[in-house]
Coordinates of C-alpha atoms in Angstrom, one line a residue:
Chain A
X1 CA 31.2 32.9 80.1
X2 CA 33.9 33.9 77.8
X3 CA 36.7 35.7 78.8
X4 CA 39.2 38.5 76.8
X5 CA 39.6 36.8 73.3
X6 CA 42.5 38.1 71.2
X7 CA 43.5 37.2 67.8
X8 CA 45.6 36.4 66.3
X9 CA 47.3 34.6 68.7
X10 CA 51.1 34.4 67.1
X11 CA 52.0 36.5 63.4
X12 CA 55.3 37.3 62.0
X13 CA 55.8 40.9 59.9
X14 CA 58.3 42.3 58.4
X15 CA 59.6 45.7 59.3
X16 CA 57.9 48.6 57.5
X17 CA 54.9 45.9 57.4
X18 CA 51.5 47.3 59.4
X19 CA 49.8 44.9 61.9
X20 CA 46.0 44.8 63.3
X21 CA 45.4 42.9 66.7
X22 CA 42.3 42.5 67.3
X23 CA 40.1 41.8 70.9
X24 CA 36.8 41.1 72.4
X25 CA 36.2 41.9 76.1
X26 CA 34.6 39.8 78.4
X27 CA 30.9 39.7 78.6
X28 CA 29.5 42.9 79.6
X29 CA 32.4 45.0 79.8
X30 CA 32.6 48.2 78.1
X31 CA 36.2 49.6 78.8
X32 CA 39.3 48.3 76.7
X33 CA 42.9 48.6 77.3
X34 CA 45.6 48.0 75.9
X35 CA 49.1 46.7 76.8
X36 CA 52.6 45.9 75.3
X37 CA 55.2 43.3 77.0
X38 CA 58.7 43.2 75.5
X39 CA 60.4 39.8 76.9
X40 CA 61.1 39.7 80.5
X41 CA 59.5 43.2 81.2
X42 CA 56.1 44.1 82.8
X43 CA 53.4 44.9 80.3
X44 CA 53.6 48.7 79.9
X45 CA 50.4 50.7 79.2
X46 CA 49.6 52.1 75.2
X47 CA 46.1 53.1 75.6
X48 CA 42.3 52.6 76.9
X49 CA 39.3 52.6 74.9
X50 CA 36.1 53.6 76.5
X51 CA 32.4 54.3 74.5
X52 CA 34.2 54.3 71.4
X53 CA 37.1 57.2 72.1
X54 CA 40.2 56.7 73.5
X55 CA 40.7 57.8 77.0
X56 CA 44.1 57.5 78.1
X57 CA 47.3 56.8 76.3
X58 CA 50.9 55.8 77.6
X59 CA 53.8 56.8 75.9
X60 CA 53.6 55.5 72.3
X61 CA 54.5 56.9 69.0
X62 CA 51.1 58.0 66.8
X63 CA 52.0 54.7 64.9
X64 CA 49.9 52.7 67.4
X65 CA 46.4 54.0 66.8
X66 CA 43.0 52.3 68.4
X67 CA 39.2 51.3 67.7
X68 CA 36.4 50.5 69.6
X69 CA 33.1 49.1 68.0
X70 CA 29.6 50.1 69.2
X71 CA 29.7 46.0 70.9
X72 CA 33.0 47.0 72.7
X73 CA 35.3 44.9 70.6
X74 CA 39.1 46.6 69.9
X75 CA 41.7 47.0 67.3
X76 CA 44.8 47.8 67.5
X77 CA 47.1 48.7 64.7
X78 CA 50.7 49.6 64.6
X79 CA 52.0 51.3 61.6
X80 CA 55.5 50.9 59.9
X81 CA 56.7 48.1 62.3
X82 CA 60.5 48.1 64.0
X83 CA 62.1 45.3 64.9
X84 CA 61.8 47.2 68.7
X85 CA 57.7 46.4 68.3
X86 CA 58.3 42.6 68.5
X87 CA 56.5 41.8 72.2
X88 CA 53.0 40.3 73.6
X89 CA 50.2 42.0 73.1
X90 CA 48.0 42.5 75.9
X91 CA 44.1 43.2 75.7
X92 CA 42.2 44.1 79.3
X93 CA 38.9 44.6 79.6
X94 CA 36.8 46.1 82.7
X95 CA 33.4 47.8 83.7
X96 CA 33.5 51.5 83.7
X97 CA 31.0 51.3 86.9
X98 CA 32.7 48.6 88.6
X99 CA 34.1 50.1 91.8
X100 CA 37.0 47.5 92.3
X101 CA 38.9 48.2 88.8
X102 CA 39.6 44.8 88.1
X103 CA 41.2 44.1 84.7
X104 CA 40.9 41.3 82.8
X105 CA 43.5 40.1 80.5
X106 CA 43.6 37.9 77.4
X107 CA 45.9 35.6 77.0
X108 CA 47.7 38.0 74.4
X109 CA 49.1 38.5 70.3
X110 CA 52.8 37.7 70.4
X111 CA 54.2 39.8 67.4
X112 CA 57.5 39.5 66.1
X113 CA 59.2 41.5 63.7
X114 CA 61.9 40.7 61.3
Chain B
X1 CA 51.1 56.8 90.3
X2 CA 53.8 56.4 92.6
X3 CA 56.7 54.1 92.4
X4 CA 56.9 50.2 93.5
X5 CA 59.6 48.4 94.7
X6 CA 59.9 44.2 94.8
X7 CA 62.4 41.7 95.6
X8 CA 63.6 40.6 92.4
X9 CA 63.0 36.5 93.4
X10 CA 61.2 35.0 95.8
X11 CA 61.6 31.0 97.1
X12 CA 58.4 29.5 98.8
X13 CA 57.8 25.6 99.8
X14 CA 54.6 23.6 99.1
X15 CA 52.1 24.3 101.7
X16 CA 53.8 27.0 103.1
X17 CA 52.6 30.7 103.0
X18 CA 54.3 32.9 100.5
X19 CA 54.7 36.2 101.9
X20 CA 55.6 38.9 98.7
X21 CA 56.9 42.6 100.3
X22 CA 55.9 45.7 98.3
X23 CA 57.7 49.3 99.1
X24 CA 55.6 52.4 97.9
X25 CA 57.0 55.3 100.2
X26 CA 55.7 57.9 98.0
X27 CA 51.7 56.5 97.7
X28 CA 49.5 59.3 98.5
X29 CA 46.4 58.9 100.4
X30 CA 44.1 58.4 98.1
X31 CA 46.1 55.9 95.6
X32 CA 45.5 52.2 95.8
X33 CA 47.8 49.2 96.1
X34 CA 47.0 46.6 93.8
X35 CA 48.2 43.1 93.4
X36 CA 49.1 40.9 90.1
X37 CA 50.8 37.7 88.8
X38 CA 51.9 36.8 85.7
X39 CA 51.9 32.7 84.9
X40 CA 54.1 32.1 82.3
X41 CA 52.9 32.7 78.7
X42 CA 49.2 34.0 80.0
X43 CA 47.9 37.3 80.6
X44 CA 48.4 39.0 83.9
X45 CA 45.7 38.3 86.7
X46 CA 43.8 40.1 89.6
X47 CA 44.6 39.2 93.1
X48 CA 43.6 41.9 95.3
X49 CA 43.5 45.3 96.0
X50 CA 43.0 47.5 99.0
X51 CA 43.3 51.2 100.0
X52 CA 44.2 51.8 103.8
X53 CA 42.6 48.4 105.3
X54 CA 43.8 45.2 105.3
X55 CA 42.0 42.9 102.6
X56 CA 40.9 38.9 102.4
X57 CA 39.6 37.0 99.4
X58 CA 39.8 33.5 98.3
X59 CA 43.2 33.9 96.6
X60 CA 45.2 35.9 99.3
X61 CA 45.5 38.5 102.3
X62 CA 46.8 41.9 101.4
X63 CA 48.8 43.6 104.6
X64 CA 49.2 47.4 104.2
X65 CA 50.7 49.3 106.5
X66 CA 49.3 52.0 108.7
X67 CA 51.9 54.3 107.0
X68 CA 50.6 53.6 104.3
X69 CA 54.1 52.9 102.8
X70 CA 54.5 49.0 102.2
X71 CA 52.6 46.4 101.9
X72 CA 52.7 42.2 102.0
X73 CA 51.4 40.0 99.8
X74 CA 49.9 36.6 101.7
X75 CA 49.3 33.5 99.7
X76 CA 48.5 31.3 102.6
X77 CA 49.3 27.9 101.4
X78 CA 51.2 28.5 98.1
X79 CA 51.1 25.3 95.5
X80 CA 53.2 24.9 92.9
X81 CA 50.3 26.2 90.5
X82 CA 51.7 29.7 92.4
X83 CA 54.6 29.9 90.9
X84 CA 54.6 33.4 88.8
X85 CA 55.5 36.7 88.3
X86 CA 53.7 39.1 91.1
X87 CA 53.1 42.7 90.6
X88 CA 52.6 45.0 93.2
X89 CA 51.0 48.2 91.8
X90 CA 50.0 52.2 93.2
X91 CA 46.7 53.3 90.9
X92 CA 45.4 56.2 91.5
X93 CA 41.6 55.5 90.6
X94 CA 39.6 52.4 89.8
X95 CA 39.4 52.9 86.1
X96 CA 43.4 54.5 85.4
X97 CA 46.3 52.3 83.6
X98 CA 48.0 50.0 85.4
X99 CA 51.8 51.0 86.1
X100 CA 53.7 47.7 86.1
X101 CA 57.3 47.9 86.9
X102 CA 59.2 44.1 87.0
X103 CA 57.5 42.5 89.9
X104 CA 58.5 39.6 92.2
X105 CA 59.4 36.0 90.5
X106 CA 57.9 33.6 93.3
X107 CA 59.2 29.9 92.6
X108 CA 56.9 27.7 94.7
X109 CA 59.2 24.4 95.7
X110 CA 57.7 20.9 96.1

């Protein structure tokens, strides 16, 4: 059973540049978050995907924008990168149902920006 | 979501239990304390989670308080595969963002 795929898995822009990350949740799960971790910070919170509209956002700029597809798979793109964007990139999937809330996290997109 | 607070660093020997303290004085009663580490260069990982009762899996134990305002982390017999960052975090439902502040680094010594 697969878990939380992300790709890419490393990529290097340029500021101005845009960027798509892109992630597949683990089998069955139909709820997509997403997460950015500057170095030696916790991951904070952009947004969370759920039947194809986004449900909750953190406190990011309108240049971080979302997808879901109809088989649960995410995007997310960033728009006229800053240096400031370069961090992990976090993808967490769960079951809408599923009482205990467990996340599951991929393994990440580490982005940096020059 | 209320606010968590960690010990920076943590030091644990081999075989030993690692026990992780959590303050959460302002958790309300229906927010619930969940628990996550961070291995270097991975993603972040469920541990546990619990509400008012204390909680057992095959990871760890999760203490909580009958105040309701602190909670331990038990990893009974920590290895040095153990070593990691550890989140404590308040969530208000079972489907809300996570609010992770900068957690506990646990060094597990051989």
């Amino acid at each position: 059973d697969a878990g939380v795929t992300q790709s890419p898995t490393h990529l290097i822009k340029t500021r101005g540049q845009q960027v798509t990350l892109r992630c597949s949740p683990k089998s069955g799960h139909d709820t997509v978050s997403w997460y950015q971790q500057a170095l030696g910070q916790g991951p904070q919170f952009i947004f969370q995907y759920y039947e194809e509209e986004e449900r909750q956002r953190g406190n990011f700029p309108d240049r971080f924008s979302g997808h879901q597809f109809p088989n649960y798979s995410s995007e997310l793109n960033v728009n006229a990168l800053l240096l400031g964007d370069s961090a992990l990139y976090l993808c967490a999937s769960s079951l809408s149902w599923q009482g205990t809330g467990e996340l599951f996290f991929g393994e990440g997109s580490r982005l940096t920006v020059l | 979501d209320a606010k968590t607070t960690q010990p920076p660093s943590m030091d644990c020997a081999e075989g030993r239990a690692a026990n992780l303290p959590c303050n959460h004085s302002t958790i309300s009663g229906n927010e619930y304390v969940y628990w996550y580490r961070q291995i270097h260069s991975q993603g972040p990982q469920y541990i546990i989670h619990g509400l008012k009762n204390n909680e057992t899996n095959e990871m760890a134990s999760l203490i909580i308080t009958e105040d309701r305002k602190s909670s331990t982390l038990i990893l009974p017999h920590a290895t040095l595969r153990d070593t990691a960052v550890y989140y404590c975090i308040v969530r208000l439902t079972s489907y809300g963002k996570l609010t992770f502040g900068q957690g506990t680094i646990l060094t597990v010594h051989p």
